[in-house]
Short mmCIF file of C-alpha atoms in Angstrom, two decimals:
data_model
loop_
_atom_site.label_atom_id
_atom_site.label_comp_id
_atom_site.label_asym_id
_atom_site.label_seq_id
_atom_site.Cartn_x
_atom_site.Cartn_y
_atom_site.Cartn_z
CA MET A 1 203.76 119.29 145.12
CA LEU A 2 204.25 115.68 144.16
CA TYR A 3 200.72 114.98 145.41
CA ILE A 4 199.27 117.99 143.57
CA TYR A 5 200.96 117.07 140.29
CA SER A 6 200.05 113.38 140.62
CA ALA A 7 196.40 113.93 141.54
CA ASN A 8 195.95 116.11 138.44
CA PHE A 9 198.07 114.01 136.08
CA ALA A 10 195.19 112.38 134.17
CA GLN A 11 193.56 115.71 133.26
CA ARG A 12 196.76 117.76 133.00
CA HIS A 13 196.12 118.82 129.36
CA TYR A 14 192.59 119.95 130.21
CA LEU A 15 193.73 121.99 133.22
CA PHE A 16 197.22 123.32 132.51
CA GLY A 17 198.25 122.62 128.91
CA PRO A 18 198.38 124.82 125.82
CA ASN A 19 194.76 123.77 124.98
CA ALA A 20 193.49 124.00 128.53
CA VAL A 21 190.12 125.37 129.63
CA TYR A 22 191.87 128.63 130.42
CA VAL A 23 195.45 129.51 129.46
CA SER A 24 196.70 132.49 131.43
CA LYS A 25 198.70 135.00 129.44
CA GLY A 26 201.04 137.71 130.63
CA ALA A 27 202.31 135.92 133.74
CA PHE A 28 205.14 133.36 133.65
CA ASN A 29 203.39 130.26 132.33
CA PRO A 30 205.74 127.80 130.59
CA PHE A 31 203.13 125.02 130.71
CA GLY A 32 200.59 126.92 128.65
CA SER A 33 202.98 128.35 126.08
CA VAL A 34 204.59 125.22 124.60
CA SER A 35 203.52 122.38 122.31
CA PRO A 36 201.50 119.50 123.87
CA ALA A 37 204.54 117.17 123.69
CA MET A 38 206.80 119.72 125.36
CA PHE A 39 204.07 120.32 127.95
CA ASP A 40 204.13 116.60 128.80
CA PHE A 41 207.92 116.76 129.19
CA LEU A 42 207.69 119.80 131.48
CA TYR A 43 204.96 118.18 133.56
CA VAL A 44 206.96 115.00 134.08
CA LEU A 45 210.07 117.10 134.79
CA ALA A 46 208.09 118.97 137.46
CA MET A 47 207.09 115.63 139.03
CA VAL A 48 210.69 114.36 138.95
CA ALA A 49 211.94 117.65 140.46
CA ALA A 50 209.31 117.45 143.21
CA PHE A 51 210.28 113.83 143.94
CA ALA A 52 214.00 114.70 144.10
CA PHE A 53 213.18 117.66 146.37
CA VAL A 54 211.21 115.46 148.76
CA MET A 55 214.02 112.90 148.81
CA GLY A 56 216.64 115.61 149.45
CA LEU A 57 218.47 114.89 146.19
CA GLY A 58 220.21 117.34 143.89
CA GLY A 59 220.93 120.12 146.39
CA ARG A 60 220.15 123.75 145.63
CA LEU A 61 219.83 123.14 141.89
CA VAL A 62 216.78 120.91 142.42
CA THR A 63 215.34 123.44 144.88
CA LEU A 64 215.66 126.11 142.16
CA LEU A 65 214.20 123.88 139.42
CA ASN A 66 211.36 122.90 141.71
CA PHE A 67 210.59 126.54 142.53
CA VAL A 68 210.64 127.68 138.88
CA LEU A 69 208.36 124.84 137.74
CA PHE A 70 205.94 125.25 140.63
CA TRP A 71 205.82 129.02 140.02
CA GLY A 72 204.90 128.30 136.38
CA TRP A 73 202.36 125.71 137.51
CA THR A 74 200.59 128.15 139.87
CA ASN A 75 200.17 130.55 136.93
CA ALA A 76 198.82 127.72 134.77
CA ALA A 77 196.42 126.65 137.51
CA LEU A 78 194.49 129.89 138.07
CA LEU A 79 191.15 128.15 137.68
CA ILE A 80 191.79 125.61 140.41
CA GLY A 81 194.48 127.27 142.54
CA ASP A 82 194.17 128.02 146.24
CA GLY A 83 195.93 129.77 149.11
CA GLY A 84 198.06 126.67 149.69
CA ASP A 85 199.65 126.89 146.23
CA ASN A 86 200.07 130.63 146.69
CA VAL A 87 201.92 130.39 150.01
CA LEU A 88 203.99 127.41 148.85
CA ARG A 89 205.23 129.32 145.78
CA ILE A 90 206.37 132.24 147.95
CA MET A 91 207.93 129.96 150.59
CA LEU A 92 209.84 128.01 147.93
CA PHE A 93 211.40 131.32 146.85
CA TYR A 94 212.63 132.01 150.41
CA LEU A 95 213.87 128.43 150.72
CA LEU A 96 216.18 128.98 147.73
CA PHE A 97 218.40 130.79 150.22
CA ALA A 98 218.08 128.21 153.01
CA ASP A 99 220.34 125.27 153.73
CA LEU A 100 217.72 122.56 153.35
CA HIS A 101 220.22 119.73 153.21
CA GLY A 102 222.02 120.44 156.50
CA SER A 103 225.37 121.00 154.84
CA LEU A 104 226.22 124.12 156.88
CA LYS A 105 227.69 123.72 160.35
CA PRO A 106 228.11 126.33 163.12
CA ASN A 107 231.34 128.32 162.75
CA GLU A 108 232.05 127.41 159.14
CA PRO A 109 235.69 128.22 158.36
CA SER A 110 235.21 129.68 154.87
CA THR A 111 233.87 133.21 154.37
CA TRP A 112 231.49 132.13 151.58
CA ARG A 113 229.90 129.48 153.75
CA LYS A 114 229.50 132.00 156.57
CA VAL A 115 227.63 134.25 154.12
CA LEU A 116 225.44 131.27 153.17
CA GLY A 117 224.75 130.91 156.88
CA ILE A 118 223.47 134.49 157.06
CA ALA A 119 221.27 133.87 154.02
CA HIS A 120 219.95 130.66 155.62
CA ASN A 121 218.95 132.41 158.83
CA LEU A 122 217.31 135.30 157.01
CA ALA A 123 215.40 132.84 154.80
CA LEU A 124 213.95 131.20 157.90
CA VAL A 125 213.11 134.61 159.35
CA ALA A 126 211.32 135.36 156.05
CA VAL A 127 209.33 132.11 156.34
CA GLY A 128 208.27 133.12 159.88
CA ILE A 129 207.27 136.64 158.85
CA GLN A 130 205.39 135.35 155.79
CA LEU A 131 203.43 132.84 157.89
CA SER A 132 202.67 135.61 160.40
CA ALA A 133 201.53 137.93 157.59
CA LEU A 134 199.26 135.19 156.30
CA TYR A 135 197.63 134.43 159.65
CA LEU A 136 197.37 138.07 160.73
CA THR A 137 195.81 139.19 157.43
CA ALA A 138 193.39 136.27 157.44
CA GLY A 139 192.43 137.01 161.05
CA MET A 140 192.13 140.79 160.70
CA GLN A 141 189.99 140.51 157.57
CA LYS A 142 187.68 138.12 159.39
CA VAL A 143 187.16 140.69 162.15
CA HIS A 144 185.46 142.91 159.55
CA GLY A 145 182.94 140.21 158.69
CA ASP A 146 179.72 140.02 160.71
CA MET A 147 179.51 136.23 160.25
CA TRP A 148 182.90 135.78 161.94
CA ARG A 149 181.93 138.23 164.66
CA ASP A 150 178.56 136.66 165.44
CA GLY A 151 180.11 133.18 165.23
CA THR A 152 178.00 131.81 162.39
CA ALA A 153 180.72 131.71 159.69
CA LEU A 154 181.46 127.99 160.03
CA TRP A 155 177.73 127.22 160.07
CA TYR A 156 177.42 128.85 156.64
CA ILE A 157 180.69 127.48 155.19
CA LEU A 158 179.75 123.90 156.09
CA GLN A 159 176.57 124.23 154.01
CA VAL A 160 178.58 125.07 150.89
CA ARG A 161 179.12 121.82 149.09
CA GLU A 162 182.71 122.45 147.96
CA PHE A 163 183.76 123.12 151.57
CA SER A 164 181.95 120.46 153.50
CA HIS A 165 182.73 116.80 154.07
CA PRO A 166 179.50 114.85 153.53
CA VAL A 167 179.86 113.07 156.89
CA VAL A 168 182.14 115.12 159.19
CA GLY A 169 180.82 118.48 157.98
CA GLN A 170 177.20 117.41 158.36
CA PHE A 171 177.97 115.99 161.81
CA LEU A 172 179.36 119.37 162.91
CA LEU A 173 176.29 121.10 161.50
CA SER A 174 174.17 118.96 163.78
CA MET A 175 175.89 120.68 166.72
CA PRO A 176 175.52 124.40 165.91
CA ALA A 177 177.01 125.51 169.25
CA PHE A 178 180.35 123.93 168.30
CA THR A 179 180.40 125.78 164.99
CA ILE A 180 180.28 129.05 166.97
CA VAL A 181 183.12 127.98 169.25
CA PHE A 182 185.32 126.91 166.31
CA THR A 183 184.50 130.09 164.37
CA HIS A 184 185.70 132.32 167.20
CA LEU A 185 188.71 130.12 168.03
CA THR A 186 189.84 130.38 164.39
CA VAL A 187 189.86 134.19 164.51
CA PHE A 188 191.59 134.30 167.91
CA PHE A 189 194.26 131.85 166.79
CA GLN A 190 194.96 133.56 163.47
CA ILE A 191 195.44 136.96 165.12
CA ALA A 192 197.51 135.47 167.96
CA PHE A 193 199.85 133.36 165.79
CA PRO A 194 202.46 136.06 164.98
CA TRP A 195 202.84 136.96 168.64
CA LEU A 196 202.89 133.34 169.86
CA ILE A 197 205.72 132.21 167.58
CA VAL A 198 208.07 134.89 168.92
CA HIS A 199 208.40 132.94 172.18
CA PRO A 200 210.24 129.60 171.89
CA THR A 201 207.93 127.72 174.27
CA LEU A 202 204.66 129.29 173.11
CA ARG A 203 205.76 128.64 169.52
CA ARG A 204 205.42 124.87 170.05
CA TYR A 205 201.84 125.30 171.25
CA ALA A 206 201.05 127.67 168.39
CA VAL A 207 202.31 125.11 165.88
CA ALA A 208 200.41 122.30 167.60
CA ILE A 209 197.17 124.32 167.60
CA GLY A 210 197.75 125.35 163.97
CA ALA A 211 198.30 121.75 162.92
CA ALA A 212 195.17 120.64 164.81
CA MET A 213 193.13 123.43 163.21
CA HIS A 214 194.24 122.46 159.72
CA LEU A 215 193.58 118.79 160.39
CA GLY A 216 190.08 119.89 161.40
CA ILE A 217 189.74 121.89 158.17
CA LEU A 218 190.90 118.85 156.22
CA ALA A 219 188.37 116.57 157.88
CA ALA A 220 185.34 118.85 158.11
CA MET A 221 185.80 121.09 155.10
CA ASN A 222 187.26 118.51 152.74
CA ILE A 223 190.20 120.76 151.78
CA VAL A 224 193.21 118.46 151.45
CA SER A 225 196.21 120.13 149.83
CA PHE A 226 195.82 123.56 151.48
CA SER A 227 195.56 121.95 154.94
CA LEU A 228 198.61 119.74 154.40
CA ILE A 229 200.72 122.62 153.05
CA MET A 230 199.83 124.81 156.04
CA ILE A 231 200.68 122.01 158.50
CA PHE A 232 204.10 121.47 156.88
CA LEU A 233 204.86 125.20 156.85
CA ASP A 234 203.81 125.57 160.49
CA LEU A 235 206.13 122.69 161.39
CA MET A 236 209.08 124.63 159.93
CA MET A 237 208.82 126.97 162.90
CA ILE A 238 210.04 124.24 165.26
CA PRO A 239 213.88 124.27 165.60
CA ASP A 240 215.99 121.16 165.03
CA ALA A 241 216.79 120.82 168.75
CA ASP A 242 213.08 120.40 169.55
CA TYR A 243 212.73 117.67 166.93
CA ILE A 244 215.77 115.86 168.37
CA ARG A 245 214.28 116.16 171.87
CA LEU A 246 210.91 114.93 170.60
CA GLY A 247 212.64 111.99 168.89
CA LYS A 248 214.38 111.04 172.14
CA ARG A 249 211.11 111.27 174.04
CA ILE A 250 209.39 109.02 171.51
CA GLU A 251 212.29 106.55 171.75
CA ALA A 252 211.98 106.56 175.54
CA VAL A 253 208.23 105.94 175.36
CA ALA A 254 208.78 103.16 172.80
CA ALA A 255 211.42 101.57 175.04
CA ALA A 256 209.11 101.76 178.06
CA PHE A 257 206.32 100.23 176.00
CA ASN A 258 208.65 97.41 174.89
CA ARG A 259 209.65 96.70 178.47
CA LEU A 260 206.00 96.59 179.42
CA ARG A 261 205.23 94.24 176.55
CA GLN A 262 208.11 91.96 177.49
CA GLY A 263 206.79 92.05 181.05
CA TRP A 264 203.41 90.85 179.80
CA ALA A 265 205.07 88.20 177.70
CA VAL A 266 207.02 86.96 180.72
CA ARG A 267 204.09 86.94 183.07
CA PRO A 268 202.25 83.82 181.71
CA SER A 269 205.44 81.80 181.81
CA VAL A 270 205.97 82.87 185.44
CA ALA A 271 202.43 81.77 186.17
CA GLU A 272 203.09 78.44 184.45
CA ALA A 273 206.27 77.99 186.44
CA GLU A 274 204.35 78.65 189.62
CA ARG A 275 201.68 76.15 188.63
CA SER A 276 204.17 73.44 187.77
CA SER A 277 206.11 73.90 191.02
CA MET B 1 249.49 135.53 165.21
CA ALA B 2 247.36 132.70 166.58
CA ALA B 3 243.81 133.42 167.60
CA PRO B 4 243.38 134.14 171.34
CA ALA B 5 242.10 131.20 173.37
CA LEU B 6 239.43 133.30 175.01
CA PRO B 7 237.67 135.70 172.68
CA SER B 8 237.20 139.33 173.60
CA PRO B 9 233.67 140.44 174.50
CA PRO B 10 231.60 140.52 171.31
CA PRO B 11 231.02 143.93 169.75
CA PHE B 12 227.36 143.03 169.38
CA HIS B 13 225.29 139.91 169.48
CA ILE B 14 222.25 139.16 167.37
CA ASN B 15 219.83 136.38 168.00
CA LEU B 16 216.75 136.66 165.84
CA CYS B 17 214.16 135.04 168.08
CA GLY B 18 216.14 131.83 168.44
CA VAL B 19 215.89 130.84 164.79
CA HIS B 20 218.10 127.98 163.68
CA ARG B 21 221.58 129.39 163.90
CA LYS B 22 224.16 127.88 161.60
CA GLY B 23 227.17 130.10 161.81
CA GLY B 24 225.41 132.88 159.92
CA LEU B 25 224.01 135.43 162.33
CA GLY B 26 225.51 133.32 165.06
CA ALA B 27 228.84 134.44 163.67
CA PHE B 28 228.26 137.79 165.33
CA GLY B 29 228.78 136.05 168.68
CA PRO B 30 231.97 135.64 170.72
CA VAL B 31 233.97 134.20 167.84
CA TRP B 32 233.57 137.41 165.83
CA MET B 33 236.95 138.84 166.89
CA ARG B 34 238.73 135.72 165.68
CA TYR B 35 237.72 136.42 162.09
CA THR B 36 240.06 138.09 159.67
CA VAL B 37 239.26 141.62 158.52
CA ARG B 38 238.31 140.20 155.11
CA GLN B 39 235.83 137.80 156.69
CA ARG B 40 234.30 140.49 158.88
CA THR B 41 233.92 142.84 155.92
CA ALA B 42 232.28 140.13 153.78
CA LEU B 43 229.87 139.15 156.55
CA LEU B 44 228.90 142.71 157.38
CA ALA B 45 228.41 143.47 153.67
CA ALA B 46 226.20 140.39 153.24
CA PHE B 47 224.21 141.30 156.31
CA CYS B 48 223.86 144.95 155.27
CA ILE B 49 222.63 143.96 151.79
CA LEU B 50 220.31 141.07 152.70
CA CYS B 51 218.65 142.63 155.76
CA PRO B 52 217.40 145.79 153.99
CA LEU B 53 216.19 143.62 151.09
CA LEU B 54 214.20 141.53 153.54
CA ILE B 55 212.77 144.65 155.20
CA VAL B 56 211.84 146.31 151.88
CA HIS B 57 210.25 143.05 150.67
CA PHE B 58 208.02 142.77 153.71
CA VAL B 59 207.13 146.48 153.75
CA ILE B 60 205.82 146.09 150.18
CA THR B 61 204.11 142.82 151.14
CA TYR B 62 202.51 144.63 154.08
CA LEU B 63 201.19 147.38 151.80
CA HIS B 64 199.92 144.74 149.36
CA LEU B 65 198.01 142.96 152.12
CA SER B 66 196.80 145.96 154.11
CA PRO B 67 193.35 147.48 153.63
CA LEU B 68 193.10 150.55 151.44
CA ASN B 69 195.03 153.41 153.09
CA PRO B 70 196.81 156.62 151.99
CA LEU B 71 200.26 155.00 152.11
CA LYS B 72 199.08 152.14 149.93
CA VAL B 73 197.52 154.55 147.43
CA ALA B 74 200.78 156.55 147.26
CA ALA B 75 202.89 153.46 146.65
CA TYR B 76 200.32 151.68 144.48
CA PRO B 77 202.33 151.52 141.18
CA LEU B 78 205.34 149.97 142.95
CA VAL B 79 203.24 147.62 145.09
CA SER B 80 201.11 146.35 142.21
CA TRP B 81 204.20 145.82 139.99
CA TYR B 82 206.12 143.97 142.72
CA THR B 83 203.21 141.76 143.69
CA SER B 84 202.01 140.98 140.18
CA ASP B 85 203.53 137.49 139.89
CA VAL B 86 205.70 135.50 142.32
CA PHE B 87 204.78 137.62 145.33
CA ALA B 88 201.10 137.99 144.49
CA GLN B 89 199.15 136.85 147.55
CA ASN B 90 195.68 136.90 148.95
CA TRP B 91 194.87 135.63 152.42
CA SER B 92 191.21 136.61 152.55
CA LEU B 93 190.49 132.90 153.24
CA PHE B 94 186.72 133.10 153.79
CA ALA B 95 186.91 136.78 154.85
CA PRO B 96 185.45 139.24 155.48
CA ASN B 97 182.45 136.94 155.12
CA PRO B 98 182.65 133.38 153.84
CA ILE B 99 180.90 132.23 150.70
CA HIS B 100 177.36 131.39 151.83
CA HIS B 101 175.54 130.04 148.82
CA ASN B 102 175.79 127.01 146.60
CA SER B 103 176.25 127.47 142.90
CA THR B 104 175.39 125.41 139.86
CA LEU B 105 176.64 125.87 136.34
CA LEU B 106 174.44 124.64 133.48
CA VAL B 107 175.50 124.50 129.86
CA GLN B 108 173.54 124.24 126.63
CA CYS B 109 175.20 123.44 123.30
CA ARG B 110 174.22 124.69 119.82
CA ILE B 111 175.17 122.34 117.03
CA LYS B 112 176.03 123.50 113.51
CA GLY B 113 172.71 123.75 111.72
CA GLY B 114 171.05 125.42 114.69
CA GLU B 115 169.93 122.43 116.78
CA GLU B 116 170.07 123.10 120.53
CA THR B 117 170.69 120.37 123.10
CA ALA B 118 169.14 120.06 126.55
CA TRP B 119 170.70 121.89 129.52
CA PHE B 120 173.43 119.91 131.29
CA ASN B 121 174.72 120.38 134.82
CA ILE B 122 178.53 120.73 134.77
CA SER B 123 179.08 121.18 138.49
CA GLU B 124 177.07 118.23 139.84
CA GLY B 125 179.47 115.52 138.62
CA MET B 126 182.44 117.42 140.05
CA ASN B 127 180.74 117.93 143.43
CA ASP B 128 179.71 114.30 143.56
CA GLY B 129 183.25 113.12 142.75
CA HIS B 130 184.61 115.41 145.47
CA ASP B 131 182.17 114.01 148.05
CA ARG B 132 183.20 110.47 147.22
CA ASN B 133 186.97 111.04 147.01
CA PRO B 134 188.27 114.34 148.42
CA VAL B 135 191.91 113.27 148.01
CA GLY B 136 191.63 112.77 144.26
CA PRO B 137 191.46 115.33 141.44
CA TYR B 138 187.90 116.46 142.22
CA GLY B 139 189.24 118.33 145.26
CA ARG B 140 190.34 120.94 142.75
CA LEU B 141 188.09 120.32 139.73
CA VAL B 142 185.17 121.22 141.95
CA ARG B 143 186.40 124.82 142.13
CA MET B 144 186.43 125.46 138.39
CA HIS B 145 182.82 126.46 137.93
CA VAL B 146 182.91 128.70 141.02
CA THR B 147 186.07 130.52 139.84
CA ALA B 148 184.75 130.88 136.29
CA THR B 149 181.39 132.24 137.48
CA ARG B 150 182.97 134.68 139.94
CA THR B 151 185.38 135.93 137.28
CA TYR B 152 182.60 136.27 134.69
CA ASN B 153 180.65 138.39 137.17
CA ALA B 154 183.79 140.59 137.43
CA ASN B 155 184.30 139.99 141.15
CA ALA B 156 187.73 141.47 141.77
CA ASP B 157 190.17 141.36 144.69
CA MET B 158 189.11 142.55 148.13
CA THR B 159 190.71 146.01 147.92
CA THR B 160 188.93 146.77 144.64
CA GLU B 161 185.61 145.44 145.96
CA GLN B 162 186.02 147.55 149.11
CA LEU B 163 186.62 150.61 146.95
CA ARG B 164 183.63 149.69 144.79
CA GLU B 165 181.39 149.58 147.87
CA THR B 166 182.46 153.11 148.81
CA VAL B 167 181.98 154.41 145.25
CA CYS B 168 178.55 152.76 144.92
CA GLU B 169 177.33 154.54 148.05
CA ARG B 170 178.18 157.91 146.49
CA ASP B 171 177.59 157.24 142.81
CA PRO B 172 175.54 154.10 142.12
CA ASP B 173 175.34 154.79 138.37
CA SER B 174 179.09 155.12 137.79
CA GLU B 175 180.85 152.73 135.40
CA PHE B 176 183.00 151.43 138.24
CA CYS B 177 179.97 150.66 140.39
CA LEU B 178 178.15 148.91 137.54
CA ARG B 179 181.33 146.92 136.69
CA GLN B 180 181.50 148.53 133.27
CA ASP B 181 184.96 150.08 133.81
CA GLU B 182 188.00 148.85 131.83
CA HIS B 183 189.34 146.67 134.67
CA SER B 184 185.99 144.96 135.21
CA LYS B 185 185.62 144.41 131.46
CA ARG B 186 189.05 142.76 131.37
CA ILE B 187 188.13 140.44 134.26
CA ARG B 188 184.82 139.63 132.60
CA ALA B 189 186.64 138.73 129.36
CA VAL B 190 188.84 136.30 131.31
CA GLY B 191 185.71 134.84 132.93
CA GLU B 192 184.09 134.46 129.52
CA GLU B 193 187.14 132.55 128.28
CA MET B 194 187.03 130.28 131.34
CA LEU B 195 183.30 129.58 130.91
CA THR B 196 183.70 128.97 127.18
CA GLY B 197 186.49 126.47 127.87
CA LEU B 198 184.44 124.60 130.48
CA GLY B 199 181.34 124.53 128.26
CA SER B 200 183.21 123.58 125.10
CA ALA B 201 184.83 120.57 126.78
CA ALA B 202 181.45 119.50 128.16
CA CYS B 203 179.66 119.93 124.81
CA SER B 204 182.32 117.94 122.94
CA GLN B 205 181.26 115.07 125.16
CA VAL B 206 177.54 115.55 124.60
CA VAL B 207 177.29 115.61 120.80
CA SER B 208 177.20 112.51 118.63
CA PRO B 209 180.19 111.70 116.40
CA GLY B 210 180.14 113.79 113.25
CA GLN B 211 178.25 116.66 114.85
CA GLU B 212 180.08 119.92 115.40
CA VAL B 213 179.40 122.28 118.28
CA GLU B 214 179.07 125.90 117.19
CA ALA B 215 178.32 127.78 120.41
CA VAL B 216 177.69 127.29 124.12
CA ARG B 217 175.67 129.24 126.67
CA PHE B 218 175.35 129.08 130.41
CA ARG B 219 172.98 129.44 133.31
CA MET B 220 174.70 130.41 136.54
CA LEU B 221 172.43 129.50 139.44
CA THR B 222 172.77 130.51 143.07
CA HIS B 223 171.10 128.53 145.86
CA THR B 224 170.77 130.13 149.29
CA VAL B 225 171.88 128.08 152.31
CA ARG B 226 169.86 127.72 155.51
CA PRO B 227 170.21 130.88 157.64
CA TRP B 228 171.19 130.43 161.27
CA SER B 229 167.81 131.83 162.36
CA LYS B 230 166.00 129.08 160.39
CA ARG B 231 168.17 126.20 161.63
CA ASN B 232 165.20 124.46 163.26
CA ASP B 233 162.59 125.40 160.67
CA PRO B 234 161.39 122.24 158.88
CA ASP B 235 159.65 124.29 156.15
CA TRP B 236 162.76 126.16 155.03
CA GLN B 237 163.65 125.74 151.35
CA PRO B 238 166.58 127.25 149.45
CA THR B 239 165.83 130.10 147.04
CA VAL B 240 167.32 129.72 143.56
CA THR B 241 168.24 132.73 141.44
CA GLY B 242 170.36 132.92 138.31
CA THR B 243 171.52 134.61 135.16
CA GLU B 244 171.92 133.38 131.61
CA THR B 245 174.75 134.30 129.26
CA ASP B 246 174.55 134.97 125.51
CA TRP B 247 175.72 132.28 123.09
CA LEU B 248 179.55 132.14 123.23
CA ALA B 249 181.62 130.80 120.35
CA TYR B 250 182.85 127.20 120.80
CA ARG B 251 186.61 126.72 121.33
CA LYS B 252 188.55 123.47 121.01
CA VAL B 253 189.78 122.35 124.42
CA ALA B 254 191.79 119.30 125.55
CA PRO B 255 189.18 116.67 126.50
CA ILE B 256 188.19 115.46 129.95
CA ASN B 257 185.77 112.75 130.85
CA MET B 258 183.31 114.54 133.14
CA ARG B 259 180.02 113.25 134.44
CA LEU B 260 177.23 115.39 133.01
CA VAL B 261 173.75 115.33 134.41
CA GLU B 262 170.77 116.52 132.43
CA ALA B 263 169.52 119.55 134.36
CA GLY B 264 166.30 119.20 136.31
CA GLU B 265 163.68 121.84 136.95
CA TYR B 266 165.32 123.23 140.11
CA ASP B 267 168.99 123.01 139.10
#
């Protein structure tokens, strides 16, 4: 969100303000329905809220403020919005009920905090179901399309200027066979995602494949914010214990690397000692 | 009385697919019997309220996302109300078939007094900026002309378009098929407002100081992309087709400094 707000800061009045290219009416749109000065205040407030959210400051109040402002922003940004903004708005609503700051512990003594625990778990279940709904719908709708079935979808997408990186996209186009493979893999993965994340071990692979796919979309199709949002949401499916285990593994590899480096550092001096003896 | 050291067997145990357990659903484990009656009642009440809410929410979401079916038609008023704002969602994401043409938006400005300017290409500068710096603002600015054009042509959501296809097969002259129905007209009006905004901002930049823009009009061009079957054909050239709008009244819009290119013959 901080990236989205910052990247569009210079042309915020043109895109989202009360005198914007298009001001959506009817839906909740605080940005388009205030004076230009108040709009500036709201925009900066949204950036501050996003920053505080990223830094883990302000607890649930900041989460709520961040959700409300981003919800308003998505309605102000109809002309330039995408699926990433859409899914983030919905996920931020679920996360209002989650314990994002790690304040809840297992077996909380107070009844209220136990209830918060239930809400937290259900919020994460909601995130999982929403992600599954997204992937399954995207995959099932693709099955209806002949370009996805005959494997040429990516070939066509990469020729559309808005969705093609001038170097990476063109490079892929020079290898048409790969565009067929990636087209079919995308459909298979999207339909398989909901079933893969049910299993704790398969879930890690599903998240890894999802992240790789969205990095590919970022590089080849030049779509930055959608890809990053999807990667971050996929990563939410990995439980804390796995992150701790991954951290330990990285520490172990780093320690082994350090030992190796020290070994290399020692070796010349050993050689010198041998020479001098 | 103190809590027993070893808890009795749990009445039931819920583990929702190993999600992060933080005393919430995990509370239904072996420690359950140690809770006071008040705590058990509060937890069961919370669970019995939140779980059905979650289920109802996702049933409606399912109906919102599913293809047109009798259940969706029956529940349509509820589904469309519930998914009209926060929970509106669309995961078509290049489906059923991805966009497979390039589009160009040209604008012409009419100055007070009747003088007409040359045609300017609005989309080229955006596309060029996006190619050079995909991380910056052009990543999104580049979509404006596509969204505005699609909306002006009254392209609706997938369910409506699916329905339109069915209707057009039976009754090609119906209002709905020709996009002359009330819903299509509303979408077209939104598209017209978007186009006017884009053109007005561009024309403000084109005219000399002291001149006032009175109206703007557009050419929406579509360029075909190379078909798979012609991938090795050196003689292949894109076909360009397009439509032109009427003059639309100028509207004052917050300025933006966009790169405008005078339109060439094949733009």
